Short mmCIF file of C-alpha atoms in Angstrom, two decimals:
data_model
loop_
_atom_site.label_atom_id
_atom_site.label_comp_id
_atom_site.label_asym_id
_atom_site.label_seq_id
_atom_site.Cartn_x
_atom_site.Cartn_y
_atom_site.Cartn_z
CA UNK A 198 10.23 -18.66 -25.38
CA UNK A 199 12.22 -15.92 -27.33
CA UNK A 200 13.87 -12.90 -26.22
CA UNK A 201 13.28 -10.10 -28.27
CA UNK A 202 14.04 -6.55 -28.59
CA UNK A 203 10.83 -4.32 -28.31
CA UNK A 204 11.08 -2.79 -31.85
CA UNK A 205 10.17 -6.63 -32.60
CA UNK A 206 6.98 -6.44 -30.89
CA UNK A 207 4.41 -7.23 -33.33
CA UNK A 208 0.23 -7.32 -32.40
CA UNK A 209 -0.43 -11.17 -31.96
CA UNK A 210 2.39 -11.61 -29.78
CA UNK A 211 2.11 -13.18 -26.36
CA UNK A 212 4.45 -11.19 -24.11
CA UNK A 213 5.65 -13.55 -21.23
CA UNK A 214 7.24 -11.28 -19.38
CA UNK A 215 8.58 -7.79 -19.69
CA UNK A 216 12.81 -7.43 -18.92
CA UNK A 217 13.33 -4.97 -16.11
CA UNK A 218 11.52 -3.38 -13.40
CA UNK A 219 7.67 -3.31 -13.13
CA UNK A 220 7.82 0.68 -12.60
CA UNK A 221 9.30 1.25 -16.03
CA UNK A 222 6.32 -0.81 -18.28
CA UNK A 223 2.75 0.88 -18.61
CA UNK A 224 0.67 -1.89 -17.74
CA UNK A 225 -0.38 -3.95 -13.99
CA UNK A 226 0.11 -7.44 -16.17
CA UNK A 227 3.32 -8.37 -17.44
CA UNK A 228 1.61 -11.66 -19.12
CA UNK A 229 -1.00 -11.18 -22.08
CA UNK A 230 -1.72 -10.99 -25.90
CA UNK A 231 -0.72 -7.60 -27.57
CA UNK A 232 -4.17 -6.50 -29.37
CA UNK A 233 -3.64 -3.00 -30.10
CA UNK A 234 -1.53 -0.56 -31.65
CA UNK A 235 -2.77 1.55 -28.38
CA UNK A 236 -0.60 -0.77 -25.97
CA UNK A 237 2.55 -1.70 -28.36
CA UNK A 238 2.72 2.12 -28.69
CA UNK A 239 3.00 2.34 -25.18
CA UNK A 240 5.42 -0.54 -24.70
CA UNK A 241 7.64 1.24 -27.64
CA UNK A 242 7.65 4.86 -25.67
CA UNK A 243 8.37 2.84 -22.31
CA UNK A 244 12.06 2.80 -21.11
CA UNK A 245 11.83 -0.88 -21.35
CA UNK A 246 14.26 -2.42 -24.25
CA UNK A 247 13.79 -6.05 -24.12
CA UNK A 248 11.00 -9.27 -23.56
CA UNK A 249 10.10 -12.44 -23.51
CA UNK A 250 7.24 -13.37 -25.90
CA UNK A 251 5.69 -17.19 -25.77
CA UNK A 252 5.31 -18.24 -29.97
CA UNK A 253 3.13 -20.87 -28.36
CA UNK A 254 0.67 -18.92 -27.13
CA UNK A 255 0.49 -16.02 -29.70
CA UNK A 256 2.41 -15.09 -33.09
CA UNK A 257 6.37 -15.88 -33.26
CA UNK A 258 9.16 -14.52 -35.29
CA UNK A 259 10.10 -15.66 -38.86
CA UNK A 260 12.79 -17.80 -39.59
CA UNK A 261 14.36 -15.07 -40.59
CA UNK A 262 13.61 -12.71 -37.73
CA UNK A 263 14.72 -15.83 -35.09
CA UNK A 264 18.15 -16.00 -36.52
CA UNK A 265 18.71 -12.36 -36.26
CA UNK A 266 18.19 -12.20 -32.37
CA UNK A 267 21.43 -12.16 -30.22
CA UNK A 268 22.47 -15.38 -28.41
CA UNK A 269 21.03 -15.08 -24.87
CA UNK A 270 23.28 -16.57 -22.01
CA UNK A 271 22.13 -19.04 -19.79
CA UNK A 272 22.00 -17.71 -16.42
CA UNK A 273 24.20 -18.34 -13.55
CA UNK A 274 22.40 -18.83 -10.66
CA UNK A 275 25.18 -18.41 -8.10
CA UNK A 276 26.27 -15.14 -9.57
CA UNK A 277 22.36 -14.19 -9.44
CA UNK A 278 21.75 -15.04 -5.51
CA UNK A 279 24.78 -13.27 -4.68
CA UNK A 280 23.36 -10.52 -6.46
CA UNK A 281 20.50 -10.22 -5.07
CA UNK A 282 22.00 -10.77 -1.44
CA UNK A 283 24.08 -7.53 -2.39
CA UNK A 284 21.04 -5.76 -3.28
CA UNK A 285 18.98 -5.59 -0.35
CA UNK A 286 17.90 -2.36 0.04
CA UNK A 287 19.92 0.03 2.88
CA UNK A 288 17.85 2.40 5.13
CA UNK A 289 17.46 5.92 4.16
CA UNK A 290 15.96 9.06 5.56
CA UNK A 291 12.65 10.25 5.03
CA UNK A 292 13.36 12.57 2.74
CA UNK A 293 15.37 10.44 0.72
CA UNK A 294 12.79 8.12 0.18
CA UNK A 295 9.98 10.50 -0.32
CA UNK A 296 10.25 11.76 -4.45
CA UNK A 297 11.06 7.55 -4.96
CA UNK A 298 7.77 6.22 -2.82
CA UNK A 299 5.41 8.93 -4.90
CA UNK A 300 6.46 7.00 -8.12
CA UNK A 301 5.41 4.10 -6.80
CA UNK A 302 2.61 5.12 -5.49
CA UNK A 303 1.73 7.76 -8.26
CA UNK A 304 2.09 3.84 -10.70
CA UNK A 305 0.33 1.59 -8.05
CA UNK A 306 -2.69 3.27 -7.77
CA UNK A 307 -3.11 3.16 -12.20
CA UNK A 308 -2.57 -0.26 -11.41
CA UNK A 309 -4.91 -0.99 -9.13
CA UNK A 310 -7.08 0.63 -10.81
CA UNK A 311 -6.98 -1.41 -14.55
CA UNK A 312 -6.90 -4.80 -12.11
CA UNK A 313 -9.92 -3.50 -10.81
CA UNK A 314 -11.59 -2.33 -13.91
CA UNK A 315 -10.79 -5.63 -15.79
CA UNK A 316 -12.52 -7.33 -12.93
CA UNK A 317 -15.83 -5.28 -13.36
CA UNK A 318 -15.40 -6.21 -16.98
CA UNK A 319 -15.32 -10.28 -15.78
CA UNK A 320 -11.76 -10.73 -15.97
CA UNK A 321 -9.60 -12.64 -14.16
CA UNK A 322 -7.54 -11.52 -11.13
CA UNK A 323 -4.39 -12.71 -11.65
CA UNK A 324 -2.75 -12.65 -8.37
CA UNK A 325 0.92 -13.92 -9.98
CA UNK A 326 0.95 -10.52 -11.94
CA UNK A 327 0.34 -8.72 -8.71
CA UNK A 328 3.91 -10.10 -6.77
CA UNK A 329 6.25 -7.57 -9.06
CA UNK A 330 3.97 -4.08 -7.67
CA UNK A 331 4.21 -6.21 -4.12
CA UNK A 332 7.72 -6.33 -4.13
CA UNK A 333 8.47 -3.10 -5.35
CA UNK A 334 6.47 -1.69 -2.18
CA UNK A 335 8.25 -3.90 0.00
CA UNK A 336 11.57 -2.43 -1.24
CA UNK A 337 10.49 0.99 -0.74
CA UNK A 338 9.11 -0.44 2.69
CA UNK A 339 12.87 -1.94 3.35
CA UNK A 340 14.30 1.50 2.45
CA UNK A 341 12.07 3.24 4.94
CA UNK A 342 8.13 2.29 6.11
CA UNK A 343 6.93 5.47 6.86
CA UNK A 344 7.78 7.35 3.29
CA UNK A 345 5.17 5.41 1.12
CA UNK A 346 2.79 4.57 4.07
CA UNK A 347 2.17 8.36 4.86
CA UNK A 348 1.91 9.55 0.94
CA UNK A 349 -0.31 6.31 0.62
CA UNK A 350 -2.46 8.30 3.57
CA UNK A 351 -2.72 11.42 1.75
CA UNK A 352 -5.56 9.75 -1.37
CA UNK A 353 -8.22 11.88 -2.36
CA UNK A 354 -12.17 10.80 -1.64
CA UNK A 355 -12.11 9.58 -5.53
CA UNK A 356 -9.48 7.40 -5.78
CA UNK A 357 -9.73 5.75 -1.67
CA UNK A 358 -10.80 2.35 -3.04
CA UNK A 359 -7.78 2.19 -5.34
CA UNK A 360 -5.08 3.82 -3.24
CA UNK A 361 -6.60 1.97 0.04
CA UNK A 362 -5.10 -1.45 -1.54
CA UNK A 363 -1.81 0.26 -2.01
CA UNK A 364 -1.33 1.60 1.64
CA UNK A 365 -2.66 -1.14 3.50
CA UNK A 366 -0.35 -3.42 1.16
CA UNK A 367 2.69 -0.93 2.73
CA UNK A 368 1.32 -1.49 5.89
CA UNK A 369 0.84 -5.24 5.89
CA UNK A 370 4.73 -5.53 5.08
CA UNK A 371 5.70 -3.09 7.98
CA UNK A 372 3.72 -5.35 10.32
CA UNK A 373 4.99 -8.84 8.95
CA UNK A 374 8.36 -7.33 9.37
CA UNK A 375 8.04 -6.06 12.90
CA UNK A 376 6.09 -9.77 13.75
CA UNK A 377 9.33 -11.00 12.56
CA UNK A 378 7.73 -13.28 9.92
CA UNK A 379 9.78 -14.85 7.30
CA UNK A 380 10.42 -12.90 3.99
CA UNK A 381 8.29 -14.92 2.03
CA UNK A 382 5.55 -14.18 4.92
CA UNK A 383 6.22 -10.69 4.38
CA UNK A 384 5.43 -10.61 0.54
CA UNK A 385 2.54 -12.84 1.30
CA UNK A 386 1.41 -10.57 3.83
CA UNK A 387 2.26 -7.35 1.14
CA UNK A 388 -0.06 -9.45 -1.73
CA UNK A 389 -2.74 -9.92 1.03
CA UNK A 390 -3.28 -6.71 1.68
CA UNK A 391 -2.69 -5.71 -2.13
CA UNK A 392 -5.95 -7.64 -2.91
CA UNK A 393 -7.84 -7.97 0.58
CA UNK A 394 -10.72 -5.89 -1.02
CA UNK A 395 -10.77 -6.77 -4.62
CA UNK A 396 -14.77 -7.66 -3.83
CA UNK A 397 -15.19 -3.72 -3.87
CA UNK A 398 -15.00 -4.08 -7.72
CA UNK A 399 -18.35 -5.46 -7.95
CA UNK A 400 -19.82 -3.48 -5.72
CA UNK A 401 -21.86 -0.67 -7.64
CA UNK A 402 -19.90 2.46 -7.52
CA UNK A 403 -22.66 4.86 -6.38
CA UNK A 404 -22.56 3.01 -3.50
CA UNK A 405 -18.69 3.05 -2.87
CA UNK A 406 -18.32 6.94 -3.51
CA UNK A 407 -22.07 7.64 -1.71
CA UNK A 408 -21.38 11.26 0.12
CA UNK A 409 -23.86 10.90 2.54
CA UNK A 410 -24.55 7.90 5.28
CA UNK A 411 -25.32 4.53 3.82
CA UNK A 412 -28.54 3.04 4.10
CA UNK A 413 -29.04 -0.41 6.02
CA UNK A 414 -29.79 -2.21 2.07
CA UNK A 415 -26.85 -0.33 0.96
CA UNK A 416 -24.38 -1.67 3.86
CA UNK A 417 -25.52 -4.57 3.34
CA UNK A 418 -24.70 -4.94 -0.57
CA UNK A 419 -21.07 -3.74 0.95
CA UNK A 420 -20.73 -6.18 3.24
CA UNK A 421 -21.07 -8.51 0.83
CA UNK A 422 -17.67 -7.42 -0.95
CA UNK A 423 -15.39 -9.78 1.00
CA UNK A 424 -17.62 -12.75 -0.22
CA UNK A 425 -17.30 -11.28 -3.29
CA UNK A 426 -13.54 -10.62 -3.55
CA UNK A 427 -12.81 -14.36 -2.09
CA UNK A 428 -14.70 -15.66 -4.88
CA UNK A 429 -12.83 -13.65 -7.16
CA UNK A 430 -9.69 -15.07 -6.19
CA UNK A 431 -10.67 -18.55 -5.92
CA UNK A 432 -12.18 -18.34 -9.81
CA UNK A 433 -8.73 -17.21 -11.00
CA UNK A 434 -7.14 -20.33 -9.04
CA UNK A 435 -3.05 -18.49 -8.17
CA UNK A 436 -3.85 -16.92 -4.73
CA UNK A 437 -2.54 -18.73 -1.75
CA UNK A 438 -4.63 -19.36 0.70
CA UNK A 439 -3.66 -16.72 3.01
CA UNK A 440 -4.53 -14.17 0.68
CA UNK A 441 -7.91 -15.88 -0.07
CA UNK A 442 -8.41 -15.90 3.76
CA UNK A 443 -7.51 -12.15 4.40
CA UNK A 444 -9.70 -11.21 1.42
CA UNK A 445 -12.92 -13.23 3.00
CA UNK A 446 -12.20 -12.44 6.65
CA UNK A 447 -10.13 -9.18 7.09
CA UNK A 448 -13.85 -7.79 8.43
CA UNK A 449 -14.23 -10.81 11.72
CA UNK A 450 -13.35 -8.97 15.08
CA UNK A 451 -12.09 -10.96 17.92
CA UNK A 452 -15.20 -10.84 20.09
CA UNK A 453 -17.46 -12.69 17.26
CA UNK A 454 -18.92 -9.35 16.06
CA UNK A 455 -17.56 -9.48 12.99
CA UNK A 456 -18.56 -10.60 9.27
CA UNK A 457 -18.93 -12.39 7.43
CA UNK A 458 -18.77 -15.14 9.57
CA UNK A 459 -18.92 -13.80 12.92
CA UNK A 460 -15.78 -15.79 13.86
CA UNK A 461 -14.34 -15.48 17.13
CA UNK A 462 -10.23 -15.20 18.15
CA UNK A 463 -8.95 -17.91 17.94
CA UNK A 464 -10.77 -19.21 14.60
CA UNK A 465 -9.17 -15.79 12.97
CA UNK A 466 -6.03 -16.70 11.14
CA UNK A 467 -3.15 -14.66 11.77
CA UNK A 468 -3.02 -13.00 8.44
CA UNK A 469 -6.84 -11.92 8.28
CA UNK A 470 -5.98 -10.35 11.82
CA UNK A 471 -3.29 -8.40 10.64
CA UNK A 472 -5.71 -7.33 7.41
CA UNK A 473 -8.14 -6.25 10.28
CA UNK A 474 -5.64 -3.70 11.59
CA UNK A 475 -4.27 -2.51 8.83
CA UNK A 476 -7.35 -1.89 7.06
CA UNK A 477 -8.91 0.13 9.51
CA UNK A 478 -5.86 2.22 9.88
CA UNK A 479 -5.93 3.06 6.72
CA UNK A 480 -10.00 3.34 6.31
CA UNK A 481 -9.69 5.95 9.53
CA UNK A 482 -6.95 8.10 7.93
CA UNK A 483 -7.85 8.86 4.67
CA UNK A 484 -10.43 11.37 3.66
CA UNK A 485 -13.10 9.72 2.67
CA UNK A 486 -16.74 10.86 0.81
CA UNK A 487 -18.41 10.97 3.77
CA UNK A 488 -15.76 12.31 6.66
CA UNK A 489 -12.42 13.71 6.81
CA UNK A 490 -9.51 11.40 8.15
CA UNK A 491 -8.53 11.90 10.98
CA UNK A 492 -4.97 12.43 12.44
CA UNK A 493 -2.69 9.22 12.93
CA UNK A 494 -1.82 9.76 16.15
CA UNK A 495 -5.63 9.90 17.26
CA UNK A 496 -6.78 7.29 14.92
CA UNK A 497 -3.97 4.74 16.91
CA UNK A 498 -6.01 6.36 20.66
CA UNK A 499 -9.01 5.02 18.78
CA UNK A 500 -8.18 1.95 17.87
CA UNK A 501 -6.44 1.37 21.47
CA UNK A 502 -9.96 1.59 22.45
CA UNK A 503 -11.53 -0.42 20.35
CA UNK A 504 -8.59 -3.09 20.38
CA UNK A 505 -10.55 -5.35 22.56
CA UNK A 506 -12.83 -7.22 21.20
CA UNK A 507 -11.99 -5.78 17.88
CA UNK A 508 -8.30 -6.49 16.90
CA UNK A 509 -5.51 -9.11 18.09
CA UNK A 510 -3.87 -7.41 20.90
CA UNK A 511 -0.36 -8.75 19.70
CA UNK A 512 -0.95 -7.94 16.14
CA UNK A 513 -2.62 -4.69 17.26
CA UNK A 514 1.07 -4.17 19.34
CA UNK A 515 3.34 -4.76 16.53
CA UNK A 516 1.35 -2.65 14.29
CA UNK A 517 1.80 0.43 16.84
CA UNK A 518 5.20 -0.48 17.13
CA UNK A 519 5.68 -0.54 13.18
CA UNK A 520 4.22 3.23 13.12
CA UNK A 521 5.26 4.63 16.02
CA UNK A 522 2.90 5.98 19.39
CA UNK A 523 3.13 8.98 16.96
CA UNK A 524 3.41 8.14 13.43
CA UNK A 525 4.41 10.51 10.41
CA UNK A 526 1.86 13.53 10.09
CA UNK A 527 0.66 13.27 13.45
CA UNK A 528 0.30 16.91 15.56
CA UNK A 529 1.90 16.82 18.92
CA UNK A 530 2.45 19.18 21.90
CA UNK A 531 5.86 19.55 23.70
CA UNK A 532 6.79 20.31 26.97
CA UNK A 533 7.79 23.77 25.27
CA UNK A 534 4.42 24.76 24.75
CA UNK A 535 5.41 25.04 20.84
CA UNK A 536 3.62 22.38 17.99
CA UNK A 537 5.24 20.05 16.11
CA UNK A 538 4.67 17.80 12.96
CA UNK A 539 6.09 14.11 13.25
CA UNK A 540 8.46 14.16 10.14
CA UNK A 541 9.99 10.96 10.55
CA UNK A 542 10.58 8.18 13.08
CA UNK A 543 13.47 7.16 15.27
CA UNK A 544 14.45 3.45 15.50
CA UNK A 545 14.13 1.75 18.62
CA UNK A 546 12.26 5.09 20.68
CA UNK A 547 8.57 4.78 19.76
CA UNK A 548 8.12 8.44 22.16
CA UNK A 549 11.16 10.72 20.33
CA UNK A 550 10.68 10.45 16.83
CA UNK A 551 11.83 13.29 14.64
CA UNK A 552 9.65 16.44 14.19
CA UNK A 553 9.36 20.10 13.02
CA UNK A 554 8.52 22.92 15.42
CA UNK A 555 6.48 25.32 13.98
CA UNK A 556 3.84 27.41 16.11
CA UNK A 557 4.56 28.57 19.51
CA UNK A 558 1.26 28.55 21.97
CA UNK A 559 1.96 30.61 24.04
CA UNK A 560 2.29 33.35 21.26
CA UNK A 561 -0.17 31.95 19.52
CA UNK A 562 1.73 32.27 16.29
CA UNK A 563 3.38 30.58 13.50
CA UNK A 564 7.31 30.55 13.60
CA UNK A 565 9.82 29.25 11.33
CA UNK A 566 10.17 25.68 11.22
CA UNK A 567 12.45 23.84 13.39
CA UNK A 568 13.32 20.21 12.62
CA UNK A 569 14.33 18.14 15.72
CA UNK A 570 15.41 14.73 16.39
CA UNK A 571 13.63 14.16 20.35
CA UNK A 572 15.81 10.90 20.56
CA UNK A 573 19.27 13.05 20.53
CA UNK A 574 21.05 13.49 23.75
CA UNK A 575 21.58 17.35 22.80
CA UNK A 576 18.07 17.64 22.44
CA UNK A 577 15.98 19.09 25.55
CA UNK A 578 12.51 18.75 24.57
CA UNK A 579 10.38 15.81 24.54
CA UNK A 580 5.93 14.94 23.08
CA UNK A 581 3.63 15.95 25.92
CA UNK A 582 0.70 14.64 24.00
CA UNK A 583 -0.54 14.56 20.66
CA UNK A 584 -2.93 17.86 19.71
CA UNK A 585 -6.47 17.51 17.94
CA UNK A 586 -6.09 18.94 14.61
CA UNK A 587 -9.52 20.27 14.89
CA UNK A 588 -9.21 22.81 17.70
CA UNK A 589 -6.63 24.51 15.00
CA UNK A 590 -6.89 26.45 11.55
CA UNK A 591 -3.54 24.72 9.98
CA UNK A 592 -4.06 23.62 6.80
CA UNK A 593 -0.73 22.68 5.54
CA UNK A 594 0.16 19.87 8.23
CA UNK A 595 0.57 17.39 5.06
CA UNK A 596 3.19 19.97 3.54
CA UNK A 597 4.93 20.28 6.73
CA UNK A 598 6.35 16.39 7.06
CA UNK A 599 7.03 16.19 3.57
CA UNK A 600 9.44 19.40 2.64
CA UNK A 601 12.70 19.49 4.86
#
């Protein structure tokens, strides 16, 4: 293995691994042969100065070139774990965290989109190359779950199958972290969710972006994507079996109803329950070709609903718990007779998160925005309910959370 500066880079090269963070390289794999001027321009205009290339796998420097390399230090391990015990990421406001999850999201969803475009092309998925984007959204996650979950939300109809593995990625972490799993569960849980649907790339995409209601022929060609995407997985032979199990049963309900193998509760694994959830969340949310998502707050009334015989009701508790009764973007009534936005959520008081006041009913008119924090004792004013977005005209509710 050699260390090389990128002016070094040469076509033939194997890069090993790129030296920095997996936001500031232009490409989802970090492991590969360079084959075109195309890609080492892109590493060269990259803010990335240094990697790793393999000469066993791919063309090596000259004799020449070798001794001309700086002496790379051995690492200290100590020095690195205390590090990285230093660097876990402190809690920050909503706003804070907002410009720094649309990077990641704005990068993750180009990603997600090449892995899936190389596996239309008969590529393998290489779920190893997937655990740097993972752990990126799990830092932004640490910082604070609801900035990159609710941008995640906002996808267009076009890009929903790409975008869809990104928030329900977000959302998988949230949950693992509220379940209290271990850390390790957590990224596990983040990778799971990052390639629970990975079958979708074989499924044709007139079918995927159809406008109009599916046929029963075409549902079932969909329903085979889970099938599909576990096969995927198991052909490139580096996804744990959790993530192979979320892939092939994030779609089984508790009551047996499910596909595509109709199990029942207690034959659902924990991490293909959590999948369920989180999937249809997301799947409810978004806009899609067909519908228009609907509001978070309602979409966690309808899956309180449906949560028996569809979800876990634990898992299905945590994940309310890791939103909030009225998560980011949601429209709510207060005893005020005014409307709010949920801008932001307050730690430990599911029922007083943060929001901005900005239409009175009673005067049935818009007034200038008014950001409270419901969980402060010097606030009088608490949620009487959430409101159905349809019954109103507003068409900047996604504007409202995200400016302060």
């Amino acid at each position: 293995m050699q260390k090389i500066p990128k002016q070094m880079l040469q076509k033939g090269m194997f890069i090993e691994e790129f030296c920095g963070s997996w936001m500031e390289h232009p490409f989802w794999r970090s492991r590969f042969v360079l084959a075109s001027d195309d890609d080492l321009a892109r590493i060269l205009q990259s803010s990335i100065t240094e990697l790793w290339i393999d000469p066993a796998k791919g063309l090596g420097l000259s004799d020449a070139e070798e001794r001309a390399l700086p002496a790379v230090e051995e690492p200290n391990l100590e020095q690195m774990a205390a590090s990285a015990a230093k660097a876990k990421p402190q809690r920050v406001s909503m706003s804070e965290e907002l410009a720094r999850a649309a990077q990641i999201c704005d990068r993750a969803r180009t990603a997600v989109e090449q892995m899936f475009s190389e596996a239309r092309m008969g590529k393998a998925v290489d779920a190893e190359h997937c655990k740097a984007m993972v752990e990126e959204i799990s830092t932004s996650v640490s910082r604070n779950p609801s900035a990159l979950i609710s941008l995640a939300r906002l996808k267009t109809a076009d890009e929903y199958t790409y975008m869809h593995s990104v928030a329900v990625c977000a959302l998988m972490i949230a949950l693992a972290r509220e379940l209290a799993l271990s850390e390790a569960q957590v990224k596990e849980a983040g990778l799971a969710g990052l390639l629970h649907d990975m079958g979708k790339a074989l499924i044709p995409m007139s079918i995927l972006n159809k406008a109009g209601k599916l046929t029963d022929e075409e549902f079932d060609i969909v329903k085979q994507h889970p099938m599909k995407g576990y096969e995927l997985l198991v052909e490139a032979g580096n996804a744990g079996e959790e993530v192979m199990d979320a892939c092939l049963h994030h779609h089984e309900k508790t009551d047996g109803s499910g596909y595509p193998h109709k199990l029942r509760d207690v034959d659902i694994s924990l991490i293909a329950k959590m999948t369920a959830v989180c999937d249809v969340y997301d799947a409810i949310t978004s806009n899609r070709p067909y519908k228009k998502g609907w509001d978070p707050a309602e979409s966690i009334k309808k899956m309180a609903e449906w949560s028996k015989g569809h979800f876990d009701e634990t898992v299905f508790q945590g994940f309310v718990k890791s939103l909030g009764i009225y998560p980011v973007g949601s429209l709510v009534r207060l005893q005020s007779n005014r409307l709010a936005i949920v801008v932001e959520q307050s730690p430990g008081a599911l029922l007083k998160p943060k929001v901005k006041v900005f239409f009175s009913v009673a005067n049935n008119t818009r007034i200038a925005p008014i950001l409270l924090d419901l969980a402060s004792s010097k606030v009088d004013e608490k949620i009487v309910g959430r409101e159905p977005t349809d019954k109103w005209a507003f068409k900047d509710l996604d504007e409202l959370w995200q400016v302060e």
